Amino acid sequence: MKRRSPTTSTRALQLETLEPRVMLSATVADVEPNDRNPQQFTFPEDGLVHIVGTAAGRKDKDFFVFTAPSSGKLDVSVASQNGAVALEIESSRGGNLLETEPNDGVNTGSAQLQAGRPYRIRLRSESKSGSPAYDVTLQFDGTINGGGGGGGTGTAVVESEPNNSPAQADVFTFPETGAIQLQGVAAGKKDNDYFKFTAEQSGAVTVAVAATGSLVQLEVETSNSINVFETEPKDGVNGGTFQVQLGVTYLIRLRSKSDASGAYLTDLVFTPTVA
Ligand SMILES: [Ca+2]
Ligand SMILES: [Ca+2]
Ligand SMILES: [Ca+2]
Ligand SMILES: [Ca+2]
């Protein structure tokens, strides 16, 4: 009888050399005080985020915010120890999207998210006493992944060096769907990456920066050097919204906040002003 030779492990070895810019599931840890100032996070490419923390008694509220990188479905599952923890998701417009009812055994749910909209998650204890620990699983099934590789929320704009000055900026235009993803590496503090666009309509741009390796800051100014917007990655603020005006040219600068290199994926979603 012929024996089959054992298969080689080439495949397993290849899997270990993942592209550095592919970001897999992220964990967001509860850092107090977050009762009033929500902690901001972004979804990695696989759409999987864990939020872990402690609901310290009845009075502790833990707030987290994120911007939907695309439209899609969010599945939520709450696990807790030493007591029950309730989760609530609201949209920025005040609508209540989802609420778990741990005392009725309802610890999961789903919600439909809209691209570019901010959402807020609140976690708090539903137990009479004690401080339950929670582990919330969020699985976002949008189009962030794009089927492995090229993907991204919108049209990808990959930086091309040198782009260290406004005159060398990588130029892009927003496509019909309004979504763009800037991709690149901020190689230490000295590497400035400039991108540039001219608003073809007035409206709002919602931005979210996801970076690995180092914190990466985004700044926006007009071509006349008027500051428009900046993120504060050291404070956990990696996104927001700014207004743009028809015909004005905007410069976006991405820069590492440390000597380390940060690979970034920056999603920009344009929403025109309704006339
Ligand atoms: Ca807490
Ligand atoms: Ca809290
Ligand atoms: Ca660069
Ligand atoms: Ca550069």
Short mmCIF file of C-alpha atoms and ligand atoms in Angstrom, two decimals:
data_model
loop_
_atom_site.label_atom_id
_atom_site.label_comp_id
_atom_site.label_asym_id
_atom_site.label_seq_id
_atom_site.Cartn_x
_atom_site.Cartn_y
_atom_site.Cartn_z
CA MET A 1 0.00 0.00 0.00
CA LYS A 2 1.24 3.41 -0.95
CA ARG A 3 1.49 5.98 1.78
CA ARG A 4 0.76 9.56 1.09
CA SER A 5 3.62 11.81 1.89
CA PRO A 6 2.80 14.32 4.60
CA THR A 7 1.80 17.72 3.30
CA THR A 8 4.29 20.43 3.82
CA SER A 9 3.64 23.41 6.07
CA THR A 10 4.33 26.00 3.41
CA ARG A 11 0.82 27.33 3.70
CA ALA A 12 1.05 27.92 7.45
CA LEU A 13 4.31 29.78 6.98
CA GLN A 14 2.81 32.02 4.34
CA LEU A 15 -0.08 32.90 6.63
CA GLU A 16 2.33 34.28 9.20
CA THR A 17 3.61 36.91 6.80
CA LEU A 18 0.43 38.97 6.79
CA GLU A 19 0.65 42.31 5.11
CA PRO A 20 1.47 44.85 7.82
CA ARG A 21 -1.41 47.10 6.90
CA VAL A 22 -4.06 44.45 7.46
CA MET A 23 -5.45 45.14 10.88
CA LEU A 24 -7.19 42.36 12.67
CA SER A 25 -9.55 42.43 15.60
CA ALA A 26 -8.98 45.17 18.12
CA THR A 27 -9.55 45.32 21.87
CA VAL A 28 -10.70 48.53 23.48
CA ALA A 29 -10.22 48.71 27.25
CA ASP A 30 -12.39 50.77 29.59
CA VAL A 31 -10.28 53.70 30.87
CA GLU A 32 -11.88 55.89 33.51
CA PRO A 33 -13.19 58.52 33.62
CA ASN A 34 -15.37 57.83 30.62
CA ASP A 35 -18.72 58.71 32.16
CA ARG A 36 -18.99 61.95 30.21
CA ASN A 37 -16.05 61.80 27.82
CA PRO A 38 -16.59 58.79 25.61
CA GLN A 39 -13.63 56.73 24.44
CA GLN A 40 -13.31 56.73 20.68
CA PHE A 41 -12.39 53.69 18.63
CA THR A 42 -12.37 52.60 15.00
CA PHE A 43 -13.15 49.26 13.44
CA PRO A 44 -10.22 47.28 12.04
CA GLU A 45 -10.45 45.69 8.60
CA ASP A 46 -12.03 42.49 9.84
CA GLY A 47 -14.76 44.48 11.60
CA LEU A 48 -14.21 42.74 14.95
CA VAL A 49 -13.85 44.76 18.16
CA HIS A 50 -13.91 43.67 21.80
CA ILE A 51 -14.69 46.18 24.50
CA VAL A 52 -13.57 45.03 27.91
CA GLY A 53 -14.02 46.74 31.23
CA THR A 54 -15.69 46.91 34.61
CA ALA A 55 -19.03 48.40 35.49
CA ALA A 56 -17.98 49.68 38.89
CA GLY A 57 -21.27 49.62 40.76
CA ARG A 58 -24.58 51.16 39.74
CA LYS A 59 -23.20 54.64 39.14
CA ASP A 60 -20.39 53.87 36.68
CA LYS A 61 -21.31 54.55 33.08
CA ASP A 62 -18.82 53.64 30.38
CA PHE A 63 -19.20 55.45 27.07
CA PHE A 64 -17.54 54.54 23.78
CA VAL A 65 -18.01 56.18 20.39
CA PHE A 66 -17.21 55.23 16.83
CA THR A 67 -18.02 56.33 13.31
CA ALA A 68 -19.46 53.70 11.00
CA PRO A 69 -16.78 53.18 8.33
CA SER A 70 -19.47 52.08 5.86
CA SER A 71 -23.11 51.12 5.93
CA GLY A 72 -23.74 47.64 7.27
CA LYS A 73 -24.96 45.45 10.08
CA LEU A 74 -23.49 45.41 13.55
CA ASP A 75 -23.90 42.29 15.69
CA VAL A 76 -23.45 42.78 19.40
CA SER A 77 -22.95 40.23 22.15
CA VAL A 78 -22.35 41.05 25.82
CA ALA A 79 -20.66 38.62 28.20
CA SER A 80 -20.25 39.51 31.86
CA GLN A 81 -18.96 38.08 35.11
CA ASN A 82 -20.04 38.78 38.69
CA GLY A 83 -23.26 40.40 37.59
CA ALA A 84 -25.30 41.70 34.69
CA VAL A 85 -24.20 44.49 32.33
CA ALA A 86 -26.59 46.34 30.01
CA LEU A 87 -25.52 47.81 26.69
CA GLU A 88 -27.21 50.57 24.76
CA ILE A 89 -26.33 52.01 21.33
CA GLU A 90 -27.54 55.40 20.21
CA SER A 91 -26.95 57.30 16.99
CA SER A 92 -25.66 60.87 17.21
CA ARG A 93 -29.14 62.06 16.31
CA GLY A 94 -30.42 60.73 19.61
CA GLY A 95 -32.17 57.66 18.25
CA ASN A 96 -31.91 54.53 20.36
CA LEU A 97 -30.74 51.70 18.09
CA LEU A 98 -30.27 48.80 20.40
CA GLU A 99 -30.62 47.91 24.05
CA THR A 100 -29.86 44.61 25.75
CA GLU A 101 -32.02 43.34 28.61
CA PRO A 102 -29.65 41.20 30.67
CA ASN A 103 -32.22 40.61 33.41
CA ASP A 104 -34.49 39.05 30.80
CA GLY A 105 -31.60 37.02 29.37
CA VAL A 106 -31.27 39.22 26.26
CA ASN A 107 -27.53 39.84 25.80
CA THR A 108 -27.27 40.02 22.04
CA GLY A 109 -28.72 42.14 19.26
CA SER A 110 -28.07 43.71 15.87
CA ALA A 111 -28.37 47.17 14.42
CA GLN A 112 -28.12 48.66 10.97
CA LEU A 113 -25.44 51.37 10.73
CA GLN A 114 -25.07 54.12 8.18
CA ALA A 115 -21.74 55.12 6.66
CA GLY A 116 -20.09 58.11 8.26
CA ARG A 117 -22.52 58.41 11.18
CA PRO A 118 -21.20 58.51 14.72
CA TYR A 119 -22.64 56.08 17.28
CA ARG A 120 -22.39 55.92 21.04
CA ILE A 121 -22.28 52.80 23.20
CA ARG A 122 -23.13 52.90 26.89
CA LEU A 123 -22.37 50.11 29.33
CA ARG A 124 -23.59 49.95 32.91
CA SER A 125 -24.30 47.48 35.66
CA GLU A 126 -27.76 46.02 36.03
CA SER A 127 -26.84 44.26 39.25
CA LYS A 128 -27.95 45.51 42.67
CA SER A 129 -24.41 45.24 44.03
CA GLY A 130 -20.92 44.35 42.96
CA SER A 131 -18.84 45.40 39.99
CA PRO A 132 -19.41 43.11 37.04
CA ALA A 133 -16.70 42.75 34.39
CA TYR A 134 -17.79 42.77 30.78
CA ASP A 135 -16.48 41.63 27.41
CA VAL A 136 -18.53 42.99 24.53
CA THR A 137 -18.07 41.50 21.06
CA LEU A 138 -18.89 43.82 18.17
CA GLN A 139 -18.85 42.34 14.70
CA PHE A 140 -19.39 44.87 11.96
CA ASP A 141 -20.40 43.43 8.65
CA GLY A 142 -19.85 46.38 6.40
CA THR A 143 -17.58 46.58 3.41
CA ILE A 144 -14.44 47.50 5.35
CA ASN A 145 -12.76 44.23 4.49
CA GLY A 146 -13.42 44.22 0.76
CA GLY A 147 -12.61 40.52 0.54
CA GLY A 148 -9.03 40.53 1.74
CA GLY A 149 -6.47 42.92 0.44
CA GLY A 150 -7.19 45.93 -1.67
CA GLY A 151 -10.43 46.68 0.13
CA GLY A 152 -11.26 49.70 2.15
CA THR A 153 -14.36 51.73 2.59
CA GLY A 154 -13.94 53.86 -0.44
CA THR A 155 -11.61 54.44 -3.32
CA ALA A 156 -8.08 53.85 -2.08
CA VAL A 157 -5.55 56.64 -2.43
CA VAL A 158 -2.09 55.31 -1.63
CA GLU A 159 0.57 57.85 -0.74
CA SER A 160 3.54 58.30 -3.03
CA GLU A 161 6.75 59.66 -1.58
CA PRO A 162 8.01 62.30 -1.61
CA ASN A 163 4.89 64.03 -0.37
CA ASN A 164 6.49 65.97 2.47
CA SER A 165 5.33 69.44 1.48
CA PRO A 166 2.02 70.92 0.30
CA ALA A 167 3.52 71.33 -3.18
CA GLN A 168 4.23 67.57 -3.30
CA ALA A 169 0.81 66.54 -1.97
CA ASP A 170 -0.91 63.50 -3.42
CA VAL A 171 -4.01 64.90 -5.13
CA PHE A 172 -7.38 63.14 -5.05
CA THR A 173 -11.02 63.90 -5.85
CA PHE A 174 -14.04 62.47 -4.08
CA PRO A 175 -15.88 59.89 -6.17
CA GLU A 176 -19.68 59.85 -6.61
CA THR A 177 -20.19 57.70 -3.52
CA GLY A 178 -18.18 60.22 -1.53
CA ALA A 179 -15.83 57.79 0.22
CA ILE A 180 -12.04 57.81 0.03
CA GLN A 181 -9.44 55.89 1.99
CA LEU A 182 -5.96 57.38 2.32
CA GLN A 183 -3.33 54.72 2.86
CA GLY A 184 0.32 55.06 3.76
CA VAL A 185 3.05 54.92 6.34
CA ALA A 186 4.01 57.83 8.55
CA ALA A 187 7.67 56.95 8.99
CA GLY A 188 8.57 58.64 12.27
CA LYS A 189 8.16 62.29 13.18
CA LYS A 190 10.00 63.61 10.14
CA ASP A 191 7.79 62.04 7.50
CA ASN A 192 4.94 64.36 6.61
CA ASP A 193 2.39 62.89 4.25
CA TYR A 194 0.33 65.50 2.42
CA PHE A 195 -2.85 64.85 0.46
CA LYS A 196 -4.92 67.48 -1.28
CA PHE A 197 -8.44 67.84 -2.67
CA THR A 198 -10.65 70.63 -3.95
CA ALA A 199 -14.27 70.56 -2.82
CA GLU A 200 -16.55 70.18 -5.85
CA GLN A 201 -19.55 70.87 -3.63
CA SER A 202 -20.05 72.34 -0.17
CA GLY A 203 -20.69 69.81 2.53
CA ALA A 204 -19.27 67.86 5.45
CA VAL A 205 -16.37 65.44 5.55
CA THR A 206 -16.32 62.80 8.27
CA VAL A 207 -12.88 61.41 8.91
CA ALA A 208 -11.61 58.40 10.87
CA VAL A 209 -7.94 57.50 11.20
CA ALA A 210 -6.93 53.94 12.04
CA ALA A 211 -3.21 53.42 12.62
CA THR A 212 -0.95 50.60 13.72
CA GLY A 213 2.63 50.86 14.98
CA SER A 214 2.34 54.42 16.21
CA LEU A 215 -0.29 57.06 16.86
CA VAL A 216 -0.86 59.07 13.68
CA GLN A 217 -2.26 62.59 13.72
CA LEU A 218 -4.30 64.12 10.93
CA GLU A 219 -4.49 67.85 10.32
CA VAL A 220 -6.55 69.68 7.74
CA GLU A 221 -5.97 73.21 6.54
CA THR A 222 -6.96 75.22 3.51
CA SER A 223 -4.40 76.08 0.84
CA ASN A 224 -4.35 79.54 2.48
CA SER A 225 -3.07 77.94 5.71
CA ILE A 226 -6.30 78.32 7.66
CA ASN A 227 -6.63 75.50 10.19
CA VAL A 228 -9.79 73.50 9.68
CA PHE A 229 -9.52 70.36 11.76
CA GLU A 230 -7.15 68.09 13.62
CA THR A 231 -7.31 64.82 15.48
CA GLU A 232 -5.87 64.32 18.97
CA PRO A 233 -4.68 60.72 18.94
CA LYS A 234 -3.02 61.04 22.37
CA ASP A 235 -6.47 61.79 23.78
CA GLY A 236 -8.03 58.96 21.80
CA VAL A 237 -9.67 61.34 19.33
CA ASN A 238 -9.01 59.84 15.91
CA GLY A 239 -11.91 61.19 13.95
CA GLY A 240 -14.52 63.86 13.53
CA THR A 241 -16.30 66.00 10.99
CA PHE A 242 -15.36 69.24 9.27
CA GLN A 243 -17.13 71.47 6.77
CA VAL A 244 -15.80 72.14 3.28
CA GLN A 245 -16.78 74.85 0.81
CA LEU A 246 -17.19 74.64 -2.92
CA GLY A 247 -14.01 75.52 -4.79
CA VAL A 248 -11.74 75.60 -1.74
CA THR A 249 -8.61 73.41 -1.75
CA TYR A 250 -7.87 71.45 1.43
CA LEU A 251 -4.55 69.99 2.52
CA ILE A 252 -4.49 66.93 4.74
CA ARG A 253 -1.33 66.11 6.62
CA LEU A 254 -0.68 62.78 8.35
CA ARG A 255 2.20 62.46 10.76
CA SER A 256 3.41 59.96 13.36
CA LYS A 257 3.29 61.14 16.97
CA SER A 258 6.43 59.13 17.81
CA ASP A 259 9.72 58.06 16.25
CA ALA A 260 8.07 54.78 15.29
CA SER A 261 6.37 54.25 11.96
CA GLY A 262 2.61 54.19 11.88
CA ALA A 263 0.72 52.55 9.03
CA TYR A 264 -2.55 54.40 8.55
CA LEU A 265 -5.90 53.88 6.89
CA THR A 266 -7.81 57.15 6.85
CA ASP A 267 -11.44 57.04 5.83
CA LEU A 268 -13.04 60.22 4.53
CA VAL A 269 -16.75 60.32 3.77
CA PHE A 270 -18.19 63.34 1.98
CA THR A 271 -21.83 64.34 2.50
CA PRO A 272 -23.05 67.27 0.41
CA THR A 273 -25.05 70.05 2.03
CA VAL A 274 -28.74 69.56 1.29
CA ALA A 275 -29.88 72.53 -0.77
CA CA B 1 -15.93 51.44 34.03
CA CA B 2 -17.10 54.96 33.59
CA CA B 3 4.92 58.46 4.17
CA CA B 4 6.01 61.71 3.30
#
